[in-house]
CSV table of C-alpha atoms in Angstrom, one decimal:
chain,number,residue,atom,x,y,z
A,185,UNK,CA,199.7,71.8,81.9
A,186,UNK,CA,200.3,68.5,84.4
A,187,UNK,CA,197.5,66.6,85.0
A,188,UNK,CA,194.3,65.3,83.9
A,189,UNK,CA,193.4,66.7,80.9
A,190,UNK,CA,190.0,67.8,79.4
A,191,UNK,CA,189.7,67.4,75.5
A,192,UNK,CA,188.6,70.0,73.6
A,193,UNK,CA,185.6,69.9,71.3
A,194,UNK,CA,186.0,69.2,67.7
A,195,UNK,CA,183.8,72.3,67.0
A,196,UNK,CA,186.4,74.4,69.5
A,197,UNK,CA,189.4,72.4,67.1
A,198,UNK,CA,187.5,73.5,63.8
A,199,UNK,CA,187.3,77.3,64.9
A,200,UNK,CA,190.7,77.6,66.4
A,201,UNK,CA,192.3,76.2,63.2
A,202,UNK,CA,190.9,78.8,61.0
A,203,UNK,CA,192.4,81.2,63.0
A,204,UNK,CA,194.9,83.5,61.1
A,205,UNK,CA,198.2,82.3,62.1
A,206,UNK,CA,200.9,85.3,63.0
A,207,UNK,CA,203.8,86.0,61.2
A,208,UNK,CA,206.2,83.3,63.5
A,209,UNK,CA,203.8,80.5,63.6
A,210,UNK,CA,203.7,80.6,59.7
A,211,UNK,CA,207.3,80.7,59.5
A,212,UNK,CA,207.6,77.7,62.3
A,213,UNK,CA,204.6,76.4,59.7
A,214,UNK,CA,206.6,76.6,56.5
A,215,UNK,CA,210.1,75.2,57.8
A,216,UNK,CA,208.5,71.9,59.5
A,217,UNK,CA,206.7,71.8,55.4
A,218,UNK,CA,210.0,72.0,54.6
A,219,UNK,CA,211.7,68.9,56.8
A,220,UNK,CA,208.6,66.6,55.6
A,221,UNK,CA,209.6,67.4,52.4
A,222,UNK,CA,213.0,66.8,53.1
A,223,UNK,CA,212.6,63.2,54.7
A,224,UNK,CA,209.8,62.4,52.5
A,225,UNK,CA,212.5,62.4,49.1
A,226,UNK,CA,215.3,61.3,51.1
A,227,UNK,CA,213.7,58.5,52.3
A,228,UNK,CA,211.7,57.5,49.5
A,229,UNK,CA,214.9,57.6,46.9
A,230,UNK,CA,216.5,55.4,49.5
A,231,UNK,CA,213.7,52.8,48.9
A,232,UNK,CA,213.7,53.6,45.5
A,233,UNK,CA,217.9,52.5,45.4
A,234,UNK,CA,217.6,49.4,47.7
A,235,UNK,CA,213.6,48.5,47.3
A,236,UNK,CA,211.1,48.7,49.7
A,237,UNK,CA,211.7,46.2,52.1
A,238,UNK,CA,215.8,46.7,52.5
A,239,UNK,CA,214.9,50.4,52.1
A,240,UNK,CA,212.6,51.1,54.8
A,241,UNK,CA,215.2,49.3,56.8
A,242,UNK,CA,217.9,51.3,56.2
A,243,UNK,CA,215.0,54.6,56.6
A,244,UNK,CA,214.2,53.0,60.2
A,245,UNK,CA,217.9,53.3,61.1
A,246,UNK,CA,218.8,56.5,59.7
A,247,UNK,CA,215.6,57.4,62.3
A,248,UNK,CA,216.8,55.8,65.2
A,249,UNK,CA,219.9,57.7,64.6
A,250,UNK,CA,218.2,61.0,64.1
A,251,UNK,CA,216.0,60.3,67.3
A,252,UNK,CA,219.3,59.5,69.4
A,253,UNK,CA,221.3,62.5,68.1
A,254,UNK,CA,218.2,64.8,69.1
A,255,UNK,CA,217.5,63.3,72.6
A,256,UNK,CA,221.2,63.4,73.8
A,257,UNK,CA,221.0,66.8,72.8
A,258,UNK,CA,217.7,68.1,75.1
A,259,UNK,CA,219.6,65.8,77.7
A,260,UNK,CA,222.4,67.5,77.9
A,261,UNK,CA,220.9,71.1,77.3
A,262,UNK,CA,218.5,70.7,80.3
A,263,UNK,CA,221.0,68.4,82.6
A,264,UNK,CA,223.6,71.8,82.1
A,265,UNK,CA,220.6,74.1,83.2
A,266,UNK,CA,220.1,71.6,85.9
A,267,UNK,CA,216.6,70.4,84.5
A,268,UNK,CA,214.8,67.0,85.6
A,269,UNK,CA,215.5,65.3,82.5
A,270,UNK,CA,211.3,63.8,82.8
A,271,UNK,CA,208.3,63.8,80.8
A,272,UNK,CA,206.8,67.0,81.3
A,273,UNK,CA,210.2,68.9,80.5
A,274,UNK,CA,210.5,66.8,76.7
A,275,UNK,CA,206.6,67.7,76.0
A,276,UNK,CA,207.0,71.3,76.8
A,277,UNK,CA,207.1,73.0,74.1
A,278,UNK,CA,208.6,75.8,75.3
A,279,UNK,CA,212.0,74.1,76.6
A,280,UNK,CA,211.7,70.7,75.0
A,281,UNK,CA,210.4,69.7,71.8
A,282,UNK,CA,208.7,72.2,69.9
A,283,UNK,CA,205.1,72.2,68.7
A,284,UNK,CA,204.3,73.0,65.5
A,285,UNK,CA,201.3,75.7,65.8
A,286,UNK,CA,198.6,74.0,63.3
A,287,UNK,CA,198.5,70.5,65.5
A,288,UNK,CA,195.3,70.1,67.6
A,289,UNK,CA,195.8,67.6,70.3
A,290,UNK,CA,194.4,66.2,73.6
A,291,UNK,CA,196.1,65.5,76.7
A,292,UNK,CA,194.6,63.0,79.0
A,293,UNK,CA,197.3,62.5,81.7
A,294,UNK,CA,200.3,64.6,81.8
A,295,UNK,CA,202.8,63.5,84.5
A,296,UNK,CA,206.2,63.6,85.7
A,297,UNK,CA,206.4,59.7,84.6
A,298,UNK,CA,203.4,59.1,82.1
A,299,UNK,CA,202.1,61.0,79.5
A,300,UNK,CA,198.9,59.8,77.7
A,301,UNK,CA,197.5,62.3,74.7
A,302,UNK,CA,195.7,62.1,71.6
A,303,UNK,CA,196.7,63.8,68.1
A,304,UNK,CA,194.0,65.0,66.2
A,305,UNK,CA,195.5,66.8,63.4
A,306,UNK,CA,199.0,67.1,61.8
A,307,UNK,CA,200.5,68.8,59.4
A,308,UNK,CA,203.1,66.2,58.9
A,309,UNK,CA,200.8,63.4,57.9
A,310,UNK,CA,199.0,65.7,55.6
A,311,UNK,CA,201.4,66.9,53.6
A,312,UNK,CA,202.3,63.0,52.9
A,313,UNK,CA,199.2,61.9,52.6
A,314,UNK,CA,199.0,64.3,49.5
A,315,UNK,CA,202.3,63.2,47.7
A,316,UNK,CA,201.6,59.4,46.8
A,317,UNK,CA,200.4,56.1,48.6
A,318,UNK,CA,204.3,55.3,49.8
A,319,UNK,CA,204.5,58.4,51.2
A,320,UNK,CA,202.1,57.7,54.5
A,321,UNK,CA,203.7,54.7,54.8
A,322,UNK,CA,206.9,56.4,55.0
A,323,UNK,CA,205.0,58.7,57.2
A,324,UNK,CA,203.9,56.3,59.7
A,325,UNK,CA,208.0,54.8,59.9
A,326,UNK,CA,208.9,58.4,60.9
A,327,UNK,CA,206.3,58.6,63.9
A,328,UNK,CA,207.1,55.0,65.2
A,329,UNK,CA,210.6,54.8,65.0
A,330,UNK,CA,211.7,58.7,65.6
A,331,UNK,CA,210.5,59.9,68.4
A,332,UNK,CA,210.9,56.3,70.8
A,333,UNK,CA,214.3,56.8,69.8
A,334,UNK,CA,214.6,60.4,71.1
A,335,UNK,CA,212.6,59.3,74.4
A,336,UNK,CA,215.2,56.7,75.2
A,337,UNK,CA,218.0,59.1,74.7
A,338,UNK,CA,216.6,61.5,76.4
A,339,UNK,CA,216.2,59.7,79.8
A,340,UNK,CA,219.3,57.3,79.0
A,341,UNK,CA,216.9,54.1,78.6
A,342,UNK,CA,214.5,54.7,81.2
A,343,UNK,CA,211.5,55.7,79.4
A,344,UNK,CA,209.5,54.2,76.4
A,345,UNK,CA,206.3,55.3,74.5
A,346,UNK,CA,203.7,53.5,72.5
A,347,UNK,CA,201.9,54.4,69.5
A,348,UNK,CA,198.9,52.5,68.8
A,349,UNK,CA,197.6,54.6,66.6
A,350,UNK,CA,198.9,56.6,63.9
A,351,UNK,CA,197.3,59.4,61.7
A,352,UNK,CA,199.9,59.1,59.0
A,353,UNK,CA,198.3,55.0,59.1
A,354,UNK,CA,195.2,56.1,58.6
A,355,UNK,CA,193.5,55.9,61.8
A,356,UNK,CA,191.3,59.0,63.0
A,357,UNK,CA,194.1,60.1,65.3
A,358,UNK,CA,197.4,59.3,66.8
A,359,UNK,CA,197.0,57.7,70.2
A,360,UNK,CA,200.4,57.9,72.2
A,361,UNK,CA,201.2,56.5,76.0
A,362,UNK,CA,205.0,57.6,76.9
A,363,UNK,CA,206.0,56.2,80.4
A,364,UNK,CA,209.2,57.1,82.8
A,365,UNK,CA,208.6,54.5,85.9
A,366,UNK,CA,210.8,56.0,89.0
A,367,UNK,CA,210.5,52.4,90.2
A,368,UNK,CA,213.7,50.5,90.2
A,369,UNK,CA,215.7,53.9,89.5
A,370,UNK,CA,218.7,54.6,91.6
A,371,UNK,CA,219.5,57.5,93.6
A,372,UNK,CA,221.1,59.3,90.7
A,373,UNK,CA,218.9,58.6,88.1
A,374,UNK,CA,215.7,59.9,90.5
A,375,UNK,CA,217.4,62.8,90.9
A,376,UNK,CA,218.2,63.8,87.5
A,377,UNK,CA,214.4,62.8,86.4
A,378,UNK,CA,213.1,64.5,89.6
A,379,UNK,CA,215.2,65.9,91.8
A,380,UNK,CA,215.5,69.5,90.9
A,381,UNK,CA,213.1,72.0,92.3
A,382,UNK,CA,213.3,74.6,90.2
A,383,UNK,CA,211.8,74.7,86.6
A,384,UNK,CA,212.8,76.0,83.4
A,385,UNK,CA,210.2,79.3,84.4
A,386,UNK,CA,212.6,79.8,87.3
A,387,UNK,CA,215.2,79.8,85.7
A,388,UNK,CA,217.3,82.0,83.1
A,389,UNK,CA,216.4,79.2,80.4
A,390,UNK,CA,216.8,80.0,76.5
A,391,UNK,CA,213.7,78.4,75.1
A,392,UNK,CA,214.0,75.9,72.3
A,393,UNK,CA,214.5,77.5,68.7
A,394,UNK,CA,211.9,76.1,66.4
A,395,UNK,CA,214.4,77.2,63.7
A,396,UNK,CA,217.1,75.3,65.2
A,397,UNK,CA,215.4,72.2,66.0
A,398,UNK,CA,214.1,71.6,62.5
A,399,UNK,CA,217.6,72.2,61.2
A,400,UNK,CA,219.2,70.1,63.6
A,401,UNK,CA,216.6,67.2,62.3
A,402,UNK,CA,217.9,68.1,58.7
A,403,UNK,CA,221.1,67.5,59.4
A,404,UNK,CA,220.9,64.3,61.4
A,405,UNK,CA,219.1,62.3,59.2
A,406,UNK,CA,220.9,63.4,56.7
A,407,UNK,CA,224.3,62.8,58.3
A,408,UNK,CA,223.0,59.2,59.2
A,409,UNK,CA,221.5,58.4,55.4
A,410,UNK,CA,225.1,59.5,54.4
A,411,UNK,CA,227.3,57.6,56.8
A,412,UNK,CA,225.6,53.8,55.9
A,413,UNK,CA,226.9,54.8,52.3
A,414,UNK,CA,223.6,55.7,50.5
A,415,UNK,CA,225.3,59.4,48.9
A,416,UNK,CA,224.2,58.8,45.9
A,417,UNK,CA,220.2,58.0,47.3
A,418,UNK,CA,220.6,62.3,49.3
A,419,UNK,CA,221.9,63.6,46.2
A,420,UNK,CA,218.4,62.6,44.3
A,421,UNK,CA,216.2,62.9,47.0
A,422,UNK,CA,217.9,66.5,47.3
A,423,UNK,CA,217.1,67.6,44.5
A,424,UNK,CA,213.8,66.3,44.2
A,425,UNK,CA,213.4,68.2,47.4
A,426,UNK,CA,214.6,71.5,46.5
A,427,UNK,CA,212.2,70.8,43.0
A,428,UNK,CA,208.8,70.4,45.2
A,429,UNK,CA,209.5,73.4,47.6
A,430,UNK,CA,207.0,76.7,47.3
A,431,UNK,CA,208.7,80.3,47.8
A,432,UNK,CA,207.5,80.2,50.9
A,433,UNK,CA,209.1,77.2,52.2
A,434,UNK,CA,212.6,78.7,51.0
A,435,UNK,CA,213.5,79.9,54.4
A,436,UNK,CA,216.7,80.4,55.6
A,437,UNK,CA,217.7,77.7,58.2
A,438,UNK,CA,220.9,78.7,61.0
A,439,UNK,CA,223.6,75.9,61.0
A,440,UNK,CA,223.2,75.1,64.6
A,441,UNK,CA,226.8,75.7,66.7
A,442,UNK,CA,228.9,72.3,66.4
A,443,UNK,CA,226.3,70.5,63.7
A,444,UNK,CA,229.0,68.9,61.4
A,445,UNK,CA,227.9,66.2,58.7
A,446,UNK,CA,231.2,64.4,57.1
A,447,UNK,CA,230.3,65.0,53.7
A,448,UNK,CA,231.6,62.1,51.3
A,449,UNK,CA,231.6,65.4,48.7
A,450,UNK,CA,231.9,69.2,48.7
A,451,UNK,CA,229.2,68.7,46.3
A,452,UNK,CA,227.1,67.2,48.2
A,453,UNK,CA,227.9,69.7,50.9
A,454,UNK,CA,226.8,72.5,48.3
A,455,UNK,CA,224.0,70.8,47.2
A,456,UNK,CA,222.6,70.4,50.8
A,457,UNK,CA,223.3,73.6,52.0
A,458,UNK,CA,221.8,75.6,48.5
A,459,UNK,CA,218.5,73.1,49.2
A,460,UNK,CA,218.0,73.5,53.0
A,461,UNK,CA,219.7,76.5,55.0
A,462,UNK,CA,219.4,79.4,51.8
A,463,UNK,CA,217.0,78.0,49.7
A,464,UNK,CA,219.1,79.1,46.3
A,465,UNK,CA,218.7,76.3,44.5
């Protein structure tokens, strides 16, 4: 929707979650399990090799990196469909980022330029919450240092979001504020934000693979934990990934068409794809 939004009731939330979910959304369920696993043992044996302090640093920028790689990449997907590149194309889960079936949330502005919505629950900060005390905290670096990152990517610099409060922080909900001012734009850059009359429903738009998205995540923060030199830091957290995953979360991921990670290894390589995309480890 765009607009004001009206919250929903906690007792309409509580019913709707214990609603079966179908066979997609459970798989959509297990394979975002599966990335909070995954960055949940990479980045903690990355603070486990440097300590906490240098390690959260080097987390944060693997995470910017991550957040970059995966806005450039709905930039240039919706600027070739000719797409404004704004707020309400990101947030829709159909074309932009995609919504992982079990979060409840609460829009209360949803604009072209500003976005303001409340997070009630997530499966992400639950699943941390029940590994060990570091793991929200490692939690709460993910929400405030990914998805800024992606924003700014996404509209080239011209947007910015807050989080003041976090879930994964312990707070009752997230509360986020994301903001794309057409004030001060140029020409070009009102155009590509707004310009465009037609909307992804108009068009003969491919919507965004839940599959693909949580793959190309994967691979970025990966890619970026590999290239600052901390190999040996994925090859444990790998494996103590591929150790805590159910049978259920061993769901085969597609490599996404030109996702390429220089592995320092063909070991490496091996190891990642027999933990992630088949699940044979």
């Amino acid at each position: 929707m765009v607009g004001k939004g009206i919250c929903p009731s906690h007792y309409y939330i509580k019913e709707k979650k214990r609603a079966a979910m179908n066979q997609f959304e459970r798989t959509y369920a297990n394979q975002q399990d599966a990335f909070s696993l995954l960055y949940y043992h990479l980045a903690q044996s990355v603070c486990q090799k440097l300590g906490p302090d240098e390690g959260k640093t080097a987390v944060r920028r693997a995470l910017e990196e991550t957040g970059t790689a995966l806005g450039t990449k709905f930039r240039n997907l919706h600027t070739e469909q000719e797409l404004n590149t704004n707020l309400t194309t990101l947030f829709n889960p159909g074309y932009g980022i995609p919504r992982d079936p079990r979060v409840w949330d609460c829009d209360q502005e949803w604009y072209e330029e500003s976005r303001i919505w409340e997070v009630y629950t997530c499966p992400m900060a639950q699943l941390w919450e029940q590994q060990d005390p570091q793991a929200s905290a490692l939690g709460a670096l993910y929400c405030a240092c990914y998805y800024p990152a992606l924003l700014k990517a996404y509209t080239q610099g011209l947007a910015s979001i807050e989080l003041s409060h976090c879930l994964a922080s312990g707070d009752d909900c997230c509360h986020l504020a994301a903001a794309l001012p057409s004030a001060g734009m140029d020409g070009q850059q009102k155009w590509a934000c707004f310009g465009h009359k037609d909307g992804p429903e108009d068009k003969d738009f491919q919507p965004t693979d839940f599959s693909e998205y949580i793959c190309s995540q994967m691979l970025a923060f990966t890619k970026a934990l590999c290239e600052a030199g901390h190999t040996d830091a994925v090859t444990r957290g790998l494996k103590a990934f591929a150790q805590a995953l159910t049978k259920e979360q061993r769901i085969d991921l597609p490599l996404p068409d030109g996702e390429e990670i220089p592995w320092p290894s063909q070991a490496l390589q091996q190891l990642f794809t027999d933990c992630v995309l088949t699940g044979t480890l």
